[in-house]
Short mmCIF file of C-alpha atoms in Angstrom, two decimals:
data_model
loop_
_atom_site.label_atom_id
_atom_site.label_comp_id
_atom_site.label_asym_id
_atom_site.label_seq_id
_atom_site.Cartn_x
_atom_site.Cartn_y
_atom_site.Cartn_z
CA UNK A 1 74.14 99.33 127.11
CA UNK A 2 76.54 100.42 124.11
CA UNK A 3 77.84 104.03 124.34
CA UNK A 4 79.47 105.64 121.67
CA UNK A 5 81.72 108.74 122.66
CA UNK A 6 81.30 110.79 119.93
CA UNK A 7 81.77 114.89 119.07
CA UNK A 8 78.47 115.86 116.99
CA UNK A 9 79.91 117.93 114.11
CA UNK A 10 82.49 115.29 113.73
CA UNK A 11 81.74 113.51 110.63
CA UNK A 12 83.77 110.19 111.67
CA UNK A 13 81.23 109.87 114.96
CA UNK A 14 78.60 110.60 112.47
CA UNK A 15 79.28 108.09 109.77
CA UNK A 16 78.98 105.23 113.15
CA UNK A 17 75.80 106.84 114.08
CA UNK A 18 74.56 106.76 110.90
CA UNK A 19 75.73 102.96 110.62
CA UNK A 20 73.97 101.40 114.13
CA UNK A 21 71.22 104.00 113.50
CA UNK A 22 70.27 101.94 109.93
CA UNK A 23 70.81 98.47 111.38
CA UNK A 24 68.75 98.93 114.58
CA UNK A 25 71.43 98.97 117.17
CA UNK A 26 70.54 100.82 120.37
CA UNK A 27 73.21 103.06 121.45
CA UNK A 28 73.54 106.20 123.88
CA UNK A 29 75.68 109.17 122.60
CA UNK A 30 78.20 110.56 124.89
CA UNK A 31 79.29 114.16 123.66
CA UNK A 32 83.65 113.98 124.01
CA UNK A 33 85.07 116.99 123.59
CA UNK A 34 88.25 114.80 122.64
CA UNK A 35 90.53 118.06 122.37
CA UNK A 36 90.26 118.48 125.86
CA UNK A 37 92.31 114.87 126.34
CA UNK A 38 90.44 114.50 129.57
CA UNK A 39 92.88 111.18 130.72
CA UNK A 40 89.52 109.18 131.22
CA UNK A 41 89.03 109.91 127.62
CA UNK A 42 92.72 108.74 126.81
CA UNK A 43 92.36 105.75 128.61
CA UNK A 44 88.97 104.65 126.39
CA UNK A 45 91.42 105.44 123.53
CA UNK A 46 94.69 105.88 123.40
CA UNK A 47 94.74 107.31 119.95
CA UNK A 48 92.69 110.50 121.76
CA UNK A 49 89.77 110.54 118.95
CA UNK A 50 86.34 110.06 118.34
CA UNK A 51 84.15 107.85 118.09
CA UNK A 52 84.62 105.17 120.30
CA UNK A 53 82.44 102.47 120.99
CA UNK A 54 81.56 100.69 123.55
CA UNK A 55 79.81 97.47 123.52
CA UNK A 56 79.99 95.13 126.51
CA UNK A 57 83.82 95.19 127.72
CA UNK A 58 85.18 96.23 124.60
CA UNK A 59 86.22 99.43 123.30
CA UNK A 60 86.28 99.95 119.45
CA UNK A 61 87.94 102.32 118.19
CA UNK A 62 88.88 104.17 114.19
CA UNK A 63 85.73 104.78 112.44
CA UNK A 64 85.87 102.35 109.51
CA UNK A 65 87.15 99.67 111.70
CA UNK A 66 84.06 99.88 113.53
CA UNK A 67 81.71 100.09 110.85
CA UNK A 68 83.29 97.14 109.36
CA UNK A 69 82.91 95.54 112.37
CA UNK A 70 79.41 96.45 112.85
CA UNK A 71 78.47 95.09 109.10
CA UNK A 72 80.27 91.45 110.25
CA UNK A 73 78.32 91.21 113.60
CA UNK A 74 74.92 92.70 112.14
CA UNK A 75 74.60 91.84 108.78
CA UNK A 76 70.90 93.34 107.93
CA UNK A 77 70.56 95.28 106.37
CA UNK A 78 73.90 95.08 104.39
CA UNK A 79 75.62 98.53 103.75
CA UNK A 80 78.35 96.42 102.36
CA UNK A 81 78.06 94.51 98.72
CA UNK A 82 78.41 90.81 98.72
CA UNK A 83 80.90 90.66 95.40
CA UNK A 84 84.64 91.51 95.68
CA UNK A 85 84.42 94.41 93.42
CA UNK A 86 81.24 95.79 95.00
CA UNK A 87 83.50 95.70 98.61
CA UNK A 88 86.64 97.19 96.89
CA UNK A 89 84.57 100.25 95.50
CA UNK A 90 82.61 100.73 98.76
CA UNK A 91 86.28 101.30 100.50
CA UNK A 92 87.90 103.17 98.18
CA UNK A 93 85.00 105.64 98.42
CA UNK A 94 85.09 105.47 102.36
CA UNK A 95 88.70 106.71 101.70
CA UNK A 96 88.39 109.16 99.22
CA UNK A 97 85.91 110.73 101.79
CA UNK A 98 87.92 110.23 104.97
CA UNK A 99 91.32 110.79 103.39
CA UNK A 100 91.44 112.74 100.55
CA UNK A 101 88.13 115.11 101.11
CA UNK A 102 88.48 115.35 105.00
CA UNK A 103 92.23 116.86 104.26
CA UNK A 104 91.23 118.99 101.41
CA UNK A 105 87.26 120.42 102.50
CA UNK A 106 86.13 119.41 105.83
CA UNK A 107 89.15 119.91 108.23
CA UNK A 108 89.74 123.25 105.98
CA UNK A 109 86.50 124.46 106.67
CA UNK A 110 84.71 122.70 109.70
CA UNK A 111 88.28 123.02 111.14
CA UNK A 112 88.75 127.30 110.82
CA UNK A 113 85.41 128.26 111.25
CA UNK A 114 84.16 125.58 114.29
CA UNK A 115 87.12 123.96 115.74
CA UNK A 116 89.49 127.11 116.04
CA UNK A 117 86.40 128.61 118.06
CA UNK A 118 85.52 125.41 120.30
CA UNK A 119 89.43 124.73 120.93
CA UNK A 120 90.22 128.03 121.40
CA UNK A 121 93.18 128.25 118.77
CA UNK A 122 93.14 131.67 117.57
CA UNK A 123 90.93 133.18 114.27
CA UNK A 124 89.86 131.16 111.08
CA UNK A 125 93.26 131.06 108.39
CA UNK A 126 91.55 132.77 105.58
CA UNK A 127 94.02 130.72 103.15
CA UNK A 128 92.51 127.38 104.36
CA UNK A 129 88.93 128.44 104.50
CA UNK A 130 89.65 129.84 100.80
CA UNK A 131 91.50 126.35 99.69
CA UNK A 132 88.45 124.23 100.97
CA UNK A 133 85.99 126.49 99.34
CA UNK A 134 87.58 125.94 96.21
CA UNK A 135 88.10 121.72 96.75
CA UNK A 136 84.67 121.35 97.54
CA UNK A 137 83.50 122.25 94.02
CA UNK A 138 85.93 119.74 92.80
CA UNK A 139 84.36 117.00 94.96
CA UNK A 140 80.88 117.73 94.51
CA UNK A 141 81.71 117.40 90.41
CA UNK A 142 83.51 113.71 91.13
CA UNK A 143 80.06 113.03 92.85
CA UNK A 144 77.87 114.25 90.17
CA UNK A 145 80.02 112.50 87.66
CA UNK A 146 79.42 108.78 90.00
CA UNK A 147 75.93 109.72 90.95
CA UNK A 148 75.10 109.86 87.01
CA UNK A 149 75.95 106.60 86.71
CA UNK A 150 74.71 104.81 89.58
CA UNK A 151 71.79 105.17 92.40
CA UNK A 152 74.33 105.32 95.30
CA UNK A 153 77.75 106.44 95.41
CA UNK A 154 79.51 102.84 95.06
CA UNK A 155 76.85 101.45 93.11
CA UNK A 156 72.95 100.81 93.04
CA UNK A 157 72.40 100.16 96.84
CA UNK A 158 73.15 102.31 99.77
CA UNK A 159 76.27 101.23 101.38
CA UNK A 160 79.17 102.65 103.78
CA UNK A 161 80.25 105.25 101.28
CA UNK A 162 76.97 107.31 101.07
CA UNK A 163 77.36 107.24 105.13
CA UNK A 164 81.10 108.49 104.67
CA UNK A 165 79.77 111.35 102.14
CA UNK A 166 76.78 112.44 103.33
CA UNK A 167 78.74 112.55 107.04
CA UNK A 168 81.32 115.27 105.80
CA UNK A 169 78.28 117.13 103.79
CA UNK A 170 75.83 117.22 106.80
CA UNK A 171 78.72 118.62 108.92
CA UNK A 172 79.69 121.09 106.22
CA UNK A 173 75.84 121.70 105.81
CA UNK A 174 75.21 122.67 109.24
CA UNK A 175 77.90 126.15 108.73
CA UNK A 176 75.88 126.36 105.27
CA UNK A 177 79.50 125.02 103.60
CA UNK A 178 77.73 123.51 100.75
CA UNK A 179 76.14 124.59 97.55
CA UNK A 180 73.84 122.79 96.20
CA UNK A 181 72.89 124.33 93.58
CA UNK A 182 75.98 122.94 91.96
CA UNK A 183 74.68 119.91 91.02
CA UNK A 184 71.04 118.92 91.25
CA UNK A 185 71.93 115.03 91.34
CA UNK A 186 74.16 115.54 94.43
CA UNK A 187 71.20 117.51 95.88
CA UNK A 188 69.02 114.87 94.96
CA UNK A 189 71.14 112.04 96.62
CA UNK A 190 71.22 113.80 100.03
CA UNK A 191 67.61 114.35 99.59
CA UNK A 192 67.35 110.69 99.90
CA UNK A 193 69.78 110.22 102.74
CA UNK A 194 68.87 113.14 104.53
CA UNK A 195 64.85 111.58 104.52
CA UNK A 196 66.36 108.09 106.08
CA UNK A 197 65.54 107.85 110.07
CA UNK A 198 68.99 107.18 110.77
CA UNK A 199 69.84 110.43 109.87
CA UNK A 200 66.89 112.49 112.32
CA UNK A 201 69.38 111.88 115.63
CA UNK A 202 72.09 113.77 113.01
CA UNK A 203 69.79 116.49 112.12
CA UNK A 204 68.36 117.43 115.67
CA UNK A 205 72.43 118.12 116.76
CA UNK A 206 73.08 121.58 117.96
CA UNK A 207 76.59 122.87 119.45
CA UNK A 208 76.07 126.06 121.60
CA UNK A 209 77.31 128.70 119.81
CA UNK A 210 77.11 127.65 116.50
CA UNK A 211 73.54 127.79 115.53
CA UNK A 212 72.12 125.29 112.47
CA UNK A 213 72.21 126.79 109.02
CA UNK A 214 68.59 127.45 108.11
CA UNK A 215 68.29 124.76 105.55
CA UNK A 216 70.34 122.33 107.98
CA UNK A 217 67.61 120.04 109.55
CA UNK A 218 65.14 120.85 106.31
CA UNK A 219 64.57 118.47 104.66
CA UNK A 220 63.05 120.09 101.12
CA UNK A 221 66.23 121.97 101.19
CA UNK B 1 100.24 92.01 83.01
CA UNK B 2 99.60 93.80 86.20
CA UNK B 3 100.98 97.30 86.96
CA UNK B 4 101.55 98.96 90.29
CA UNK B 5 102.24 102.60 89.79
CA UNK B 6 104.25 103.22 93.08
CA UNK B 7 106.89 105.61 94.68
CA UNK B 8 109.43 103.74 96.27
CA UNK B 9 109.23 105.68 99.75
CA UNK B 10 105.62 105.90 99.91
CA UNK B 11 104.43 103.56 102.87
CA UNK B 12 101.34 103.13 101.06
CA UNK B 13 102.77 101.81 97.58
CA UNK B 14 104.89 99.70 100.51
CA UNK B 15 101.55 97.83 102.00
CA UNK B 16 100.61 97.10 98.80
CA UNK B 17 103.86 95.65 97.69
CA UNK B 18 104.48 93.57 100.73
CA UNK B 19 100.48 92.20 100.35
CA UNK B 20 101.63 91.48 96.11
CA UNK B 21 104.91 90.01 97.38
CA UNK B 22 103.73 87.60 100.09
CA UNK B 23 100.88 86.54 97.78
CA UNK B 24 102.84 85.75 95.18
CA UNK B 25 101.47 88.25 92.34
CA UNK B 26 103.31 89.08 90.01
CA UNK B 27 103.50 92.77 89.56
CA UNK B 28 105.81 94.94 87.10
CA UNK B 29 106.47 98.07 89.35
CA UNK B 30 106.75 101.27 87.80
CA UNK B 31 107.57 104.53 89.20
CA UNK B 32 105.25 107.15 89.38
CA UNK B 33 106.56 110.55 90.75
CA UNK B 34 103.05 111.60 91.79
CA UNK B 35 103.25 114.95 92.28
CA UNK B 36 104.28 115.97 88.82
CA UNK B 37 100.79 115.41 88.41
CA UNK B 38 101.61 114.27 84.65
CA UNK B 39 97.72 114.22 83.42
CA UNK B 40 98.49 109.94 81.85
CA UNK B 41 99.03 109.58 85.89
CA UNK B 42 95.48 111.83 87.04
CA UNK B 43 93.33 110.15 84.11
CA UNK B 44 94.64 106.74 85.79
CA UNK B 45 93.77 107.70 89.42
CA UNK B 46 91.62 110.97 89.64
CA UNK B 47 92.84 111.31 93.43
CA UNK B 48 96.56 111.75 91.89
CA UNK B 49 97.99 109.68 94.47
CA UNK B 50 100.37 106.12 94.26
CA UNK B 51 99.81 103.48 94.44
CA UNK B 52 97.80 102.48 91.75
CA UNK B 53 97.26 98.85 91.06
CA UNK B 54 96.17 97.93 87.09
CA UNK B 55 95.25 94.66 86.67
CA UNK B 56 93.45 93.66 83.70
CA UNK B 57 91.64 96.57 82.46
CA UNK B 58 90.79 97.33 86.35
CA UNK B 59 92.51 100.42 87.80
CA UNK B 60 92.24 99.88 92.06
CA UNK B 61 93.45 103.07 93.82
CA UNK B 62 93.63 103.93 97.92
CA UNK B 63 95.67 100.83 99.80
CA UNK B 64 94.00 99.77 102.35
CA UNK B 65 90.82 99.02 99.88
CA UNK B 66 93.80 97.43 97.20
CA UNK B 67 94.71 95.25 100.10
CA UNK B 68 91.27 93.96 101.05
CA UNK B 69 90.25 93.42 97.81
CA UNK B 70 93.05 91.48 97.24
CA UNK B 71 92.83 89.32 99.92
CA UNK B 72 89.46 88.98 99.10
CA UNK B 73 90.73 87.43 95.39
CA UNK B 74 93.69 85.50 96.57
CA UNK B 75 93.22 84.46 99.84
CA UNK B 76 95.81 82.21 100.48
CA UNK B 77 98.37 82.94 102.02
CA UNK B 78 95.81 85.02 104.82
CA UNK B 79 96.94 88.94 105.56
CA UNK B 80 93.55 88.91 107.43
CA UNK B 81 92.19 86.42 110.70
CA UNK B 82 88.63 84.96 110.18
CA UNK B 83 86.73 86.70 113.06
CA UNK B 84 85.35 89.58 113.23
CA UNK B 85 87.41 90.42 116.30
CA UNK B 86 90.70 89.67 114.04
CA UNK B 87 89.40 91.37 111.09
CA UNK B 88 88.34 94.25 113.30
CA UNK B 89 91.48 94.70 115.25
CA UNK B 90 94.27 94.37 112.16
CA UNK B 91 92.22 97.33 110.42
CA UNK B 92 92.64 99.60 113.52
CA UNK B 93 95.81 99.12 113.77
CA UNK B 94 96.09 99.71 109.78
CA UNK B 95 94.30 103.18 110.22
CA UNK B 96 96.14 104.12 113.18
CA UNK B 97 99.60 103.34 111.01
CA UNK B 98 98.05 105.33 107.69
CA UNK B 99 96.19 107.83 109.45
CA UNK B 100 97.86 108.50 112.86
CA UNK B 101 100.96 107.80 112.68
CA UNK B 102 101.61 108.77 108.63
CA UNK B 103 100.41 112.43 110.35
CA UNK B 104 102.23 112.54 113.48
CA UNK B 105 105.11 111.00 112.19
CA UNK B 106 105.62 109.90 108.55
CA UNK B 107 104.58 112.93 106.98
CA UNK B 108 106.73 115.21 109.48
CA UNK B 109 110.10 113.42 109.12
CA UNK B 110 110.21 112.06 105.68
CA UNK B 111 107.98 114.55 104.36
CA UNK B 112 110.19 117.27 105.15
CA UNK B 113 113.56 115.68 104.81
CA UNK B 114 112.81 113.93 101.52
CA UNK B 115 109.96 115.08 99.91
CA UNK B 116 111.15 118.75 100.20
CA UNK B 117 113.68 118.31 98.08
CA UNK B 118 112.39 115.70 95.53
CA UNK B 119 109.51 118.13 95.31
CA UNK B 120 111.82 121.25 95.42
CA UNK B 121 109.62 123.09 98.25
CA UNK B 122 112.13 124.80 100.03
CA UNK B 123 114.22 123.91 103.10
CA UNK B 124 113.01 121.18 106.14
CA UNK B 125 111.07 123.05 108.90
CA UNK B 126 112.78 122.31 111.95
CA UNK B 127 109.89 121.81 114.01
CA UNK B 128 108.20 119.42 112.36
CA UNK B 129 111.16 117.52 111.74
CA UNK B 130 111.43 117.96 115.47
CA UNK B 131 107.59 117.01 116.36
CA UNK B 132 107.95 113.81 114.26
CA UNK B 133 111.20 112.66 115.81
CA UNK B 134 109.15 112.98 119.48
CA UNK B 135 106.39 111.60 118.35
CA UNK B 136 107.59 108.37 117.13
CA UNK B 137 109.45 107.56 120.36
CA UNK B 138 105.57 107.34 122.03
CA UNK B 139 104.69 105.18 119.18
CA UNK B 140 107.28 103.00 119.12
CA UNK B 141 106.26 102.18 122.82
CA UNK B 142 103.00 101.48 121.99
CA UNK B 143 103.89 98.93 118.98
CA UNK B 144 106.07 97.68 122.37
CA UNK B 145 102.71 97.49 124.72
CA UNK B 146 101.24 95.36 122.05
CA UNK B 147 104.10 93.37 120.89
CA UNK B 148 104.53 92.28 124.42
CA UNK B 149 101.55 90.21 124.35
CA UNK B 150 100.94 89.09 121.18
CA UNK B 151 103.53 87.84 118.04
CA UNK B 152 102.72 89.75 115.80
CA UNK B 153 100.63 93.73 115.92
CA UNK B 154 97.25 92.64 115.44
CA UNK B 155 97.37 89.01 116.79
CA UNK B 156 99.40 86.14 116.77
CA UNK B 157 99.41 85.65 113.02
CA UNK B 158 101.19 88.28 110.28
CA UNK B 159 99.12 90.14 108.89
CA UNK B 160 97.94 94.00 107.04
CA UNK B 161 98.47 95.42 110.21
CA UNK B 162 102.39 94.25 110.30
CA UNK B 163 102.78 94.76 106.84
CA UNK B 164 101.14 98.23 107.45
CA UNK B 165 103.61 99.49 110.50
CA UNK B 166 106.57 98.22 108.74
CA UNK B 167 105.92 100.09 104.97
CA UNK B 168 106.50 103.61 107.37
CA UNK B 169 109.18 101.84 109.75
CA UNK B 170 111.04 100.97 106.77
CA UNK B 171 110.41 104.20 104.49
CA UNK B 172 111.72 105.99 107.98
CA UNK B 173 114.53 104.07 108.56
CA UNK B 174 115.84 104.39 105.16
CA UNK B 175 116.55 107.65 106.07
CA UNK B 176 118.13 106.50 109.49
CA UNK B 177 115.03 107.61 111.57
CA UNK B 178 114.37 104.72 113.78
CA UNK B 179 115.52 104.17 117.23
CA UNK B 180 116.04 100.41 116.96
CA UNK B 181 117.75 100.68 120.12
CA UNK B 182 114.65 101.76 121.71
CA UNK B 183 112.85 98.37 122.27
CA UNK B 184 114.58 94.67 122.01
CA UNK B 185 110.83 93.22 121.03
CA UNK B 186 110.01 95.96 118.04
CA UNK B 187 113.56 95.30 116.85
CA UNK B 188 112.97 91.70 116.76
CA UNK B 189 109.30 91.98 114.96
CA UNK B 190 111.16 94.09 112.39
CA UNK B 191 114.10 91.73 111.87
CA UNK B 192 111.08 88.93 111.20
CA UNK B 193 109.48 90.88 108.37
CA UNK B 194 112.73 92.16 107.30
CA UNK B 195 114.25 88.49 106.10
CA UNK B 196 110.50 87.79 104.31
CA UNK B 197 110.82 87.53 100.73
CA UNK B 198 108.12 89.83 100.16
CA UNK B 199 110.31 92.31 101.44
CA UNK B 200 113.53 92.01 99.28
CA UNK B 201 112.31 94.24 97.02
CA UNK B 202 111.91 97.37 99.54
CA UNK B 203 115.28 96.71 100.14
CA UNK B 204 116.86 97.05 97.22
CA UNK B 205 114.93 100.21 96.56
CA UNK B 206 117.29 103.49 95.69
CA UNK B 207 116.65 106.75 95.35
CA UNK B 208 119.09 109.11 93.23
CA UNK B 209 119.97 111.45 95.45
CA UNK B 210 119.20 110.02 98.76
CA UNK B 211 121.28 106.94 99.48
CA UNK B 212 120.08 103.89 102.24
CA UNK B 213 121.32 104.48 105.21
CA UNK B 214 123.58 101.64 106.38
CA UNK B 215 121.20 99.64 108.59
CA UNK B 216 118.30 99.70 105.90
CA UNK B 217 119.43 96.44 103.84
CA UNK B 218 121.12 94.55 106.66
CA UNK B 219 119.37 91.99 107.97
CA UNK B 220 121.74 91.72 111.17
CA UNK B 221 121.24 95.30 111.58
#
């Protein structure tokens, strides 16, 4: 049986479930409270993060990795393009997501007002949670200003970087960190993702303590 | 012609260099202090970050997706193996370079010994200069655990992953912040990429203002 340690309102974990949810692949979820660097934990993964997979004797660990790994071992159905330019725009979007808007929105947000709590590190920084208010709108506008163009984020088929977006959103989401009324395309898009079945295991998450926004698991949002 | 729009101690320009270099591209290299944030530099990469690779009228940004699509386009000499286990293991060791230890490490020493003052924000804080120069000591043992049973990080073929760990070793040690002493076998994987042609370049970068430490271009070092 594959088991994939994972923390739910951590959108790395959730861009892997959303991955083996689309292409079939059974999997139970193991909830890691990875801050806690229990040393079983460690030992599964020395870099002390989630997710990690396990399939058979091996232990997979760094979120893209994996998913790139899944899309070579279980092709169907593709969240990858087949052309070289298709690929490159797929993983530059991964990045922008897991880079550039993880630093700036989610760990500014998610991180204050849910991991301060969980970890027990003290109150929110009202500075961050100001700074990734403000990025967000930024990002949201790059997305409008793709999703006008294309059907998906990297192009006209679903791929990895929808799964890297809409992973960081849904978190967000679930603290009500999102506006979208900002931009009806971007609303539109996670419509569509949000309606997929991969994304119901997502969706029915709950962390004690932090309730679900009331739009959260909705999906006519 | 193509362009990389680089900054010479950014390990990230550095992986994308080294990839050029031992691919035999031909590249003109121009400097891009990135966070003057001239607006010629944000229209060219929205996420105002180097490097950024122009080749014909194609502007690639984020490295890791620069690499793989190059490898992708020039595939000869191979930066990646042909299984899925290869391919799989060189880009976890890739993100735990760029993502774990660029945070733990990179972005503590060099960013506050260098970066301060290029970017005029203030003095070094101690403690993280302190909290990098701990942290790399665990790394450089793991690079050991691996190197002990393989030739090179990811395998026993060069490849992203090397070129990946030795853009930060080298940005690091520029500035005299690598243990060398620490372990015979790292030392000895570094002197390997060190005398590659790709990487004559790196060493002949300068920086007004902060000179190479002794070591840096010395290939008996």
């Amino acid at each position: 049986m594959n088991v994939l340690y994972h923390f739910p309102l951590s959108p790395f974990s959730r861009k892997v479930r959303l991955c083996l949810g689309e292409k079939k692949v059974e999997v139970k979820l193991v909830e890691e409270r990875y801050w806690e660097q229990d040393p079983e934990f460690r030992r599964r993964n020395p870099a002390g993060k989630v997710p990690v997979l396990k399939m058979g004797n091996k232990m997979l660990t760094e979120s893209m990795a994996i998913c790139e790994y899944l899309e070579d071992i279980f092709p169907e159905p593709a969240l990858m393009p087949r052309t070289s330019d298709g690929k490159y725009e797929v993983r530059r979007i991964v990045s922008w997501f897991d880079d550039k808007f993880y630093h700036e929105v989610t760990s500014k947000l998610m991180g204050e007002r849910v991991f301060r709590k969980l970890m027990g590190t003290g109150y929110p920084d009202s500075s961050n949670v100001k700074a990734g208010a403000k990025a967000i709108k930024y990002h949201l506008d790059y997305m409008t200003w793709l999703l006008e163009k294309r059907r998906w984020l990297a192009g006209n088929e679903l791929s990895l970087a929808d799964f890297a977006a809409a992973s960081h959103l849904s978190c967000l989401d679930y603290v009500s960190d999102v506006d979208w009324n900002r931009s009806e395309v971007v609303k539109d898009w996670y419509a569509k993702i949000k309606s997929r079945p991969a994304f119901r295991s997502i969706l029915a998450d709950n962390i004690p303590g932090f309730p679900q926004s009331p739009q959260y698991a909705n999906l006519d949002f």
